[in-house]
Short mmCIF file of C-alpha atoms and ligand atoms in Angstrom, two decimals:
data_model
loop_
_atom_site.label_atom_id
_atom_site.label_comp_id
_atom_site.label_asym_id
_atom_site.label_seq_id
_atom_site.Cartn_x
_atom_site.Cartn_y
_atom_site.Cartn_z
CA MET A 1 2.33 -18.45 -8.80
CA ILE A 2 5.62 -19.28 -10.51
CA ASN A 3 8.55 -21.45 -9.80
CA SER A 4 11.68 -19.35 -9.76
CA ALA A 5 13.81 -21.47 -12.09
CA PRO A 6 15.88 -19.35 -14.48
CA ARG A 7 14.24 -18.35 -17.76
CA ALA A 8 15.47 -16.60 -20.88
CA TYR A 9 13.04 -13.96 -22.16
CA ALA A 10 12.58 -12.62 -25.69
CA ILE A 11 10.32 -10.01 -27.34
CA ASP A 12 8.78 -10.10 -30.81
CA ALA A 13 9.53 -6.46 -31.57
CA ARG A 14 7.23 -6.33 -34.64
CA ALA A 15 4.04 -6.28 -32.53
CA CYS A 16 5.37 -4.27 -29.56
CA ILE A 17 3.33 -1.06 -29.10
CA ARG A 18 5.87 0.55 -26.70
CA CYS A 19 3.53 0.62 -23.74
CA ALA A 20 6.40 -0.04 -21.31
CA ALA A 21 4.25 -2.20 -19.02
CA CYS A 22 7.18 -4.67 -19.05
CA ALA A 23 9.74 -2.04 -18.01
CA THR A 24 7.39 -0.80 -15.29
CA VAL A 25 7.07 -4.15 -13.48
CA ALA A 26 10.56 -5.45 -14.31
CA PRO A 27 12.81 -2.40 -14.86
CA ASP A 28 16.06 -4.37 -14.50
CA ASN A 29 14.93 -6.89 -17.11
CA PHE A 30 13.15 -4.87 -19.82
CA LEU A 31 13.97 -1.50 -21.37
CA VAL A 32 11.88 0.78 -23.56
CA LYS A 33 13.59 3.85 -25.02
CA ALA A 34 13.48 4.65 -28.75
CA GLY A 35 11.88 1.82 -30.69
CA PRO A 36 10.34 -1.39 -29.38
CA ALA A 37 11.01 -2.89 -25.97
CA ARG A 38 14.03 -5.08 -25.48
CA VAL A 39 15.31 -7.49 -22.88
CA ARG A 40 18.03 -5.94 -20.70
CA ARG A 41 18.93 -9.13 -18.91
CA ASN A 42 17.24 -12.27 -17.67
CA PRO A 43 16.07 -12.40 -14.03
CA THR A 44 18.64 -13.29 -11.40
CA THR A 45 16.33 -13.29 -8.35
CA ALA A 46 12.89 -14.74 -7.64
CA ALA A 47 11.54 -11.18 -7.20
CA GLU A 48 12.74 -10.30 -10.71
CA ALA A 49 11.36 -13.57 -12.09
CA LEU A 50 7.93 -12.67 -10.71
CA GLY A 51 8.24 -9.21 -12.32
CA CYS A 52 9.06 -10.81 -15.69
CA GLU A 53 6.06 -13.12 -15.46
CA ALA A 54 3.89 -10.13 -14.56
CA ALA A 55 5.24 -8.39 -17.68
CA ARG A 56 4.14 -11.38 -19.79
CA ALA A 57 0.64 -11.26 -18.31
CA LEU A 58 0.34 -7.49 -18.69
CA CYS A 59 1.75 -7.18 -22.22
CA PRO A 60 -1.32 -6.09 -24.25
CA THR A 61 -0.01 -7.63 -27.47
CA GLN A 62 1.34 -10.80 -25.83
CA VAL A 63 4.74 -10.62 -27.50
CA ILE A 64 6.97 -11.62 -24.57
CA THR A 65 8.12 -15.25 -24.68
CA PHE A 66 10.56 -17.31 -22.62
CA THR A 67 12.51 -20.54 -22.66
CA GLU A 68 13.02 -22.55 -19.47
CA GLY A 69 16.45 -22.61 -17.92
CA THR A 70 18.08 -25.39 -15.98
CA ALA A 71 15.45 -27.61 -14.37
CA GLY A 72 15.68 -27.68 -10.60
CA ALA A 73 17.81 -24.54 -10.33
CA GLU A 74 16.36 -21.95 -7.95
CA LEU A 75 16.94 -18.23 -7.88
CA PRO A 76 17.62 -16.36 -4.61
CA ALA A 77 14.64 -14.34 -3.25
CA GLY A 78 15.90 -10.79 -3.99
CA PRO A 79 14.63 -7.45 -2.64
CA LEU A 80 11.61 -5.38 -3.69
CA PRO A 81 12.21 -1.68 -4.52
CA THR A 82 11.58 0.71 -1.64
CA GLU A 83 10.84 3.79 -3.75
CA LEU A 84 8.58 3.59 -6.79
CA TYR A 85 7.56 7.11 -7.84
CA SER A 86 10.79 8.02 -9.69
CA PRO A 87 11.36 4.75 -11.56
CA VAL A 88 7.69 4.35 -12.55
CA MET A 89 7.39 8.00 -13.59
CA GLU A 90 10.68 7.87 -15.56
CA VAL A 91 9.52 4.80 -17.50
CA ALA A 92 6.30 6.70 -18.32
CA GLU A 93 8.29 9.72 -19.54
CA ALA A 94 10.34 7.54 -21.89
CA VAL A 95 7.22 6.54 -23.84
CA ARG A 96 5.14 9.71 -23.49
CA TRP A 97 3.55 10.88 -26.72
CA LYS A 98 2.69 14.41 -27.72
CA VAL A 99 -0.82 15.28 -28.89
CA GLU A 100 0.60 17.32 -31.79
CA ASP A 101 2.66 14.35 -33.00
CA LEU A 102 -0.40 12.15 -33.54
CA PRO A 103 -1.25 11.72 -37.27
CA TRP A 104 -4.20 14.13 -37.38
CA ALA A 105 -3.86 14.63 -41.14
CA SER A 106 -4.67 10.95 -41.75
CA PHE A 107 -8.32 11.43 -40.68
CA ASP A 108 -10.69 9.90 -43.23
CA PRO A 109 -14.20 11.42 -42.88
CA VAL A 110 -15.77 8.73 -45.08
CA LYS A 111 -14.77 6.05 -42.56
CA ALA A 112 -16.00 8.04 -39.53
CA THR A 113 -19.35 6.25 -39.69
CA PRO A 114 -22.20 6.83 -37.19
CA GLY A 115 -21.36 3.43 -35.60
CA LEU A 116 -17.72 4.40 -35.11
CA ARG A 117 -18.66 7.81 -33.73
CA ALA A 118 -20.90 6.07 -31.17
CA VAL A 119 -18.00 3.86 -30.02
CA VAL A 120 -15.61 6.83 -29.72
CA ARG A 121 -18.25 8.86 -27.85
CA GLU A 122 -18.69 6.02 -25.38
CA MET A 123 -14.95 5.71 -24.83
CA ALA A 124 -14.54 9.47 -24.37
CA TYR A 125 -17.38 9.44 -21.84
CA SER A 126 -16.02 6.58 -19.76
CA GLU A 127 -12.54 8.18 -19.70
CA GLN A 128 -13.93 11.12 -17.70
CA THR A 129 -14.30 9.04 -14.53
CA THR A 130 -10.61 9.40 -13.66
CA PHE A 131 -11.44 12.84 -12.22
CA SER A 132 -13.50 11.45 -9.32
CA ALA A 133 -11.13 8.49 -8.97
CA THR A 134 -8.23 10.90 -8.49
CA GLN A 135 -10.10 12.75 -5.74
CA LYS A 136 -10.64 9.45 -3.96
CA PHE A 137 -7.09 8.23 -4.50
CA MET A 138 -5.83 11.40 -2.85
CA GLU A 139 -8.17 10.87 0.12
CA ALA A 140 -7.45 7.16 0.57
CA PHE A 141 -3.71 7.25 -0.20
CA GLY A 142 -2.76 10.80 0.79
CA ALA A 143 -0.33 9.55 3.45
CA ASP A 144 1.51 7.46 0.87
CA THR A 145 3.74 10.12 -0.71
CA ASP A 146 5.19 7.70 -3.25
CA PHE A 147 1.83 6.60 -4.62
CA SER A 148 0.09 9.97 -4.40
CA GLN A 149 2.89 11.57 -6.44
CA TRP A 150 2.46 8.90 -9.10
CA ILE A 151 -1.30 9.52 -9.19
CA SER A 152 -0.55 13.01 -10.52
CA VAL A 153 1.19 11.36 -13.50
CA TRP A 154 -1.71 8.96 -13.95
CA PHE A 155 -4.33 11.72 -13.85
CA TYR A 156 -2.35 13.87 -16.31
CA GLU A 157 -2.08 10.99 -18.78
CA GLU A 158 -5.73 10.01 -18.33
CA THR A 159 -7.02 13.52 -19.02
CA ARG A 160 -5.39 13.35 -22.47
CA HIS A 161 -7.43 10.29 -23.39
CA PRO A 162 -10.88 11.90 -23.66
CA HIS A 163 -9.16 15.02 -25.06
CA VAL A 164 -7.83 13.23 -28.16
CA LEU A 165 -11.04 11.24 -28.59
CA LEU A 166 -13.08 14.45 -28.47
CA LYS A 167 -10.69 16.03 -31.00
CA TRP A 168 -11.36 13.08 -33.32
CA LEU A 169 -15.13 13.49 -32.81
CA ALA A 170 -14.81 17.20 -33.66
CA LEU A 171 -13.06 16.28 -36.94
CA ALA A 172 -16.01 13.96 -37.60
CA GLY A 173 -18.34 16.95 -37.09
CA GLU A 174 -19.62 15.91 -33.68
CA ILE A 175 -19.39 18.22 -30.68
CA PRO A 176 -20.85 16.62 -27.52
CA GLY A 177 -23.19 18.72 -25.34
CA LYS A 178 -21.84 21.10 -22.70
CA ASP A 179 -22.56 18.65 -19.86
CA PHE A 180 -20.69 15.73 -21.47
CA VAL A 181 -17.56 16.13 -19.35
CA THR A 182 -19.24 16.90 -16.03
CA GLU A 183 -21.76 14.06 -16.39
CA GLY A 184 -18.93 11.65 -17.27
CA ARG A 185 -17.17 12.56 -14.03
CA ALA A 186 -19.90 10.92 -11.95
CA SER A 187 -18.52 9.57 -8.70
CA GLN A 188 -18.15 5.82 -8.21
CA PRO A 189 -17.82 3.93 -4.91
CA PHE A 190 -14.29 2.90 -3.88
CA MET A 191 -13.24 -0.36 -2.27
CA LYS A 192 -12.66 -0.21 1.47
CA SER A 193 -9.13 -1.63 1.37
CA GLN A 194 -6.15 -0.11 -0.43
CA THR A 195 -5.26 -3.47 -1.95
CA GLY A 196 -8.84 -3.95 -3.19
CA THR A 197 -8.76 -0.49 -4.79
CA LEU A 198 -5.44 -1.12 -6.55
CA VAL A 199 -6.57 -4.55 -7.77
CA THR A 200 -9.78 -3.03 -9.14
CA ASN A 201 -7.63 -0.63 -11.11
CA ILE A 202 -5.18 -3.29 -12.35
CA ILE A 203 -8.16 -5.16 -13.78
CA SER A 204 -9.98 -2.14 -15.20
CA GLU A 205 -6.81 -0.83 -16.91
CA MET A 206 -6.09 -4.23 -18.45
CA VAL A 207 -9.67 -4.49 -19.69
CA ALA A 208 -9.52 -0.96 -21.13
CA ALA A 209 -6.18 -1.69 -22.90
CA HIS A 210 -7.68 -4.83 -24.36
CA ALA A 211 -10.86 -3.05 -25.49
CA TYR A 212 -8.90 -0.34 -27.32
CA LEU A 213 -6.83 -2.93 -29.17
CA GLN A 214 -9.98 -4.85 -30.08
CA MET A 215 -11.29 -1.73 -31.71
CA VAL A 216 -8.10 -1.56 -33.81
CA GLY A 217 -8.92 -5.13 -34.89
CA GLY A 218 -11.89 -3.72 -36.76
CA ALA A 219 -9.46 -1.31 -38.59
CA PRO A 220 -12.23 1.29 -38.64
CA GLU A 221 -10.46 4.52 -39.68
CA PRO A 222 -6.72 5.37 -39.97
CA LEU A 223 -6.53 8.16 -37.39
CA ILE A 224 -8.65 6.50 -34.68
CA THR A 225 -6.63 3.31 -35.14
CA LYS A 226 -3.46 5.19 -34.21
CA LEU A 227 -5.12 7.12 -31.36
CA VAL A 228 -6.55 4.08 -29.64
CA GLU A 229 -3.25 2.19 -29.98
CA ARG A 230 -1.58 4.99 -27.96
CA LEU A 231 -4.42 4.93 -25.42
CA SER A 232 -4.19 1.16 -25.11
CA ALA A 233 -0.46 1.47 -24.46
CA ASP A 234 -1.07 3.99 -21.66
CA GLU A 235 -3.75 1.78 -20.06
CA ALA A 236 -1.48 -1.28 -20.15
CA ARG A 237 1.30 0.66 -18.44
CA HIS A 238 -1.16 2.02 -15.88
CA ALA A 239 -2.17 -1.56 -15.04
CA ALA A 240 1.52 -2.36 -14.58
CA SER A 241 1.98 0.68 -12.33
CA PHE A 242 -0.98 -0.24 -10.10
CA PHE A 243 0.42 -3.78 -9.96
CA THR A 244 3.81 -2.50 -8.80
CA PHE A 245 2.28 -0.44 -5.99
CA ALA A 246 -0.10 -3.26 -4.95
CA ARG A 247 2.79 -5.71 -4.85
CA ARG A 248 4.65 -3.46 -2.46
CA ILE A 249 1.60 -3.00 -0.20
CA ILE A 250 1.18 -6.77 0.12
CA GLY A 251 4.94 -7.23 0.58
CA LYS A 252 5.05 -4.74 3.48
CA ALA A 253 1.69 -5.66 5.09
CA ALA A 254 1.61 -6.78 8.73
CA GLN A 255 -0.93 -9.42 7.65
CA PRO A 256 -0.28 -10.18 3.97
CA ASP A 257 -2.85 -13.01 3.96
CA ARG A 258 -5.59 -10.43 4.62
CA GLU A 259 -4.37 -8.30 1.73
CA ARG A 260 -4.29 -11.36 -0.53
CA LEU A 261 -7.88 -12.14 0.43
CA GLU A 262 -8.91 -8.57 -0.48
CA ALA A 263 -7.29 -9.03 -3.89
CA LEU A 264 -9.04 -12.36 -4.43
CA LYS A 265 -12.42 -10.89 -3.48
CA VAL A 266 -12.13 -8.27 -6.22
CA LEU A 267 -11.09 -10.87 -8.80
CA HIS A 268 -13.96 -13.12 -7.71
CA PHE A 269 -16.52 -10.33 -8.18
CA TRP A 270 -15.19 -9.52 -11.64
CA PHE A 271 -15.37 -13.14 -12.74
CA SER A 272 -18.61 -14.19 -11.08
CA ALA A 273 -20.77 -11.11 -11.39
CA SER A 274 -18.85 -8.52 -13.28
CA LYS A 275 -22.06 -6.89 -14.47
CA SER A 276 -22.97 -6.01 -10.90
CA VAL A 277 -19.61 -4.63 -9.84
CA SER A 278 -19.99 -0.87 -9.73
CA HIS A 279 -16.89 0.14 -11.60
CA PRO A 280 -17.22 2.55 -14.51
CA VAL A 281 -15.16 0.34 -16.79
CA ASN A 282 -17.66 -2.52 -16.36
CA ALA A 283 -20.62 -0.32 -17.23
CA SER A 284 -18.74 1.10 -20.19
CA MET A 285 -17.68 -2.36 -21.42
CA ASP A 286 -21.29 -3.49 -21.43
CA ARG A 287 -22.24 -0.53 -23.59
CA LEU A 288 -19.21 -1.10 -25.85
CA LYS A 289 -20.06 -4.75 -26.36
CA ALA A 290 -23.26 -3.62 -28.02
CA LEU A 291 -21.49 -0.99 -30.15
CA LEU A 292 -18.30 -2.76 -31.35
CA PRO A 293 -19.91 -5.04 -33.99
CA ALA A 294 -20.94 -1.91 -35.91
CA VAL A 295 -17.25 -1.11 -36.55
CA GLY A 296 -16.30 -4.61 -37.64
CA ALA A 297 -14.46 -5.45 -34.41
CA PRO A 298 -14.63 -9.03 -33.12
CA PRO A 299 -17.07 -9.73 -30.25
CA PHE A 300 -15.64 -8.33 -27.03
CA VAL A 301 -14.30 -10.87 -24.58
CA ALA A 302 -12.41 -9.63 -21.49
CA PRO A 303 -8.86 -11.06 -21.13
CA TYR A 304 -9.94 -13.40 -18.32
CA ASP A 305 -6.88 -15.68 -18.40
CA ARG A 306 -4.49 -12.78 -18.13
CA LEU A 307 -6.55 -11.21 -15.32
CA ALA A 308 -6.43 -14.46 -13.34
CA LYS A 309 -2.73 -14.82 -13.96
CA ILE A 310 -1.79 -11.30 -12.90
CA ILE A 311 -3.69 -11.54 -9.61
CA GLY A 312 -2.18 -15.01 -9.07
CA LEU A 313 1.26 -13.40 -9.43
CA LEU A 314 0.32 -10.49 -7.17
CA THR A 315 -0.90 -12.79 -4.40
CA GLN A 316 1.68 -15.49 -5.16
CA LEU A 317 -1.13 -18.03 -5.19
CA PRO A 318 -1.70 -20.74 -7.83
CA ILE A 319 -4.46 -18.98 -9.81
CA GLU A 320 -4.60 -19.58 -13.55
CA THR A 321 -8.34 -19.67 -14.29
CA ALA A 322 -11.69 -18.70 -12.75
CA ALA A 323 -11.99 -22.18 -11.23
CA ASP A 324 -8.95 -21.52 -9.02
CA ILE A 325 -10.34 -18.43 -7.32
CA GLY A 326 -12.98 -19.97 -4.99
CA PRO A 327 -10.71 -22.65 -3.48
CA GLN A 328 -7.95 -20.10 -2.94
CA MET A 329 -10.37 -17.73 -1.17
CA THR A 330 -11.41 -20.54 1.13
CA ALA A 331 -7.80 -21.54 1.83
CA GLN A 332 -6.82 -17.92 2.45
CA THR A 333 -9.73 -17.41 4.87
CA GLN A 334 -8.76 -20.55 6.77
CA ARG A 335 -5.16 -19.34 7.03
CA ILE A 336 -6.30 -15.99 8.43
CA HIS A 337 -8.52 -17.61 11.06
CA ALA A 338 -6.22 -20.50 11.98
CA PRO A 339 -5.26 -20.43 15.69
CA ALA A 340 -1.74 -19.17 16.31
CA PRO A 341 0.76 -22.06 16.70
S1 LIG B 1 4.64 -4.90 -22.47
FE1 LIG B 1 4.38 -3.24 -24.01
S2 LIG B 1 6.47 -2.45 -24.35
FE2 LIG B 1 6.68 -4.46 -23.35
S3 LIG B 1 6.86 -5.94 -25.04
FE3 LIG B 1 4.64 -5.83 -24.54
S4 LIG B 1 3.85 -4.24 -25.93
FE4 LIG B 1 6.08 -4.02 -25.93
FE1 LIG B 2 -7.74 6.09 -20.06
FE1 LIG B 3 -5.45 4.16 -17.62
#
C-alpha cells in the first residue's frame, strides 16, 4: 500500500546486476539497455508510482532509492497496460546473456570444493521443476494468449539455468547420473486460482534470486560467482514478470477482493508454515540452508520484508510485515461476505 505523492527515484549503479526487474514492472520509469539500469522519468500517475514501489521491493540488490515529493500532492490514477507479452519479452531480450559469453576460462578447480559442488548440484536439481510447471501453466492459462506466450520465454530462460550449473559441475569433474534431469522434473501441485499460482511464483522467484546472491556472498569460486549472479538476475526479473501479470488479473477481475484474498492466503502459508507448502523452491531452500555454511555463505534467511511488501503492493493493502497478513485476511473475508448495500 502506498500513498501516491510524487517521488524522485535514483539508482546506485555500482551494485546494479542488470536484472531489469525494475524496467519490467515500471517500463516508463526505468530503462535497462547497455550498462546498469537508469531512471527514465519519475512517476506521473498512481499506477506508475505503484510500479516504481514494486521495483524497489523486487530489486535483488536493493539499490533503488527515492526522495519524497511535495507533501499532500496526489497523482492521477493512470491506466494499466492492456498487452504485456511484447513489452515484458522485449525487456527480457535487452538483458539476455549468451552461454558462450560467460567467463568459463575463470574456473578455479581448487575452489570447487565438495561442499560447493553439493550446493551447485542442489540448485541444478531444483531448477528442473520448471518443466512440469510449464505444462501446468499451459493447461491453467492456455486461454490467456498474452501470458502463455510469455511462459515460452520463461521456460526457455529457465532451461538455461540447470544447463550452466551442470556445465560448471562437469568442469569440476562431476557428471550427475542419467536420471538426474527426469527425477528433478517431478510434478508439483498447482494452486487452484490463477492469482494464487502467480503469487506462488512471485515469491518463489524472489526467494531463488535471493538465494543465488547469498551464495555469491560466500565468494566461493570465480566462475560460479558470475554464473549465479546471472541466474539471480533472471529470477528477479521473472518475479517482476509474474507480478505484472498478477496485477493485471486483479485489476480486471469481476471480484478483485476474492483475488486479493487468494494472494493473501499464499503469503500467509509461506510465512506461517513455509516448510509445509508443497512448492519445489521451499523444499530446495531447506536443503540449501543445510549446505550453504560449507561454502562460507551467511545463514540463509528468506527476504520476508520484501515478500510482504510486494504482495501488499499487488493487493493494494497495508501489508509490511508478517503481523499484517492475518488482520488483512480477516478484513478481506468480511468484505467479500458483507451484504450488498
Ligand atoms: S531491479 Fe535489477 S536492473 Fe533494476 S536497479 Fe535493481 S538490480 Fe538494477
Ligand atoms: Fe531458475
Ligand atoms: Fe525464474
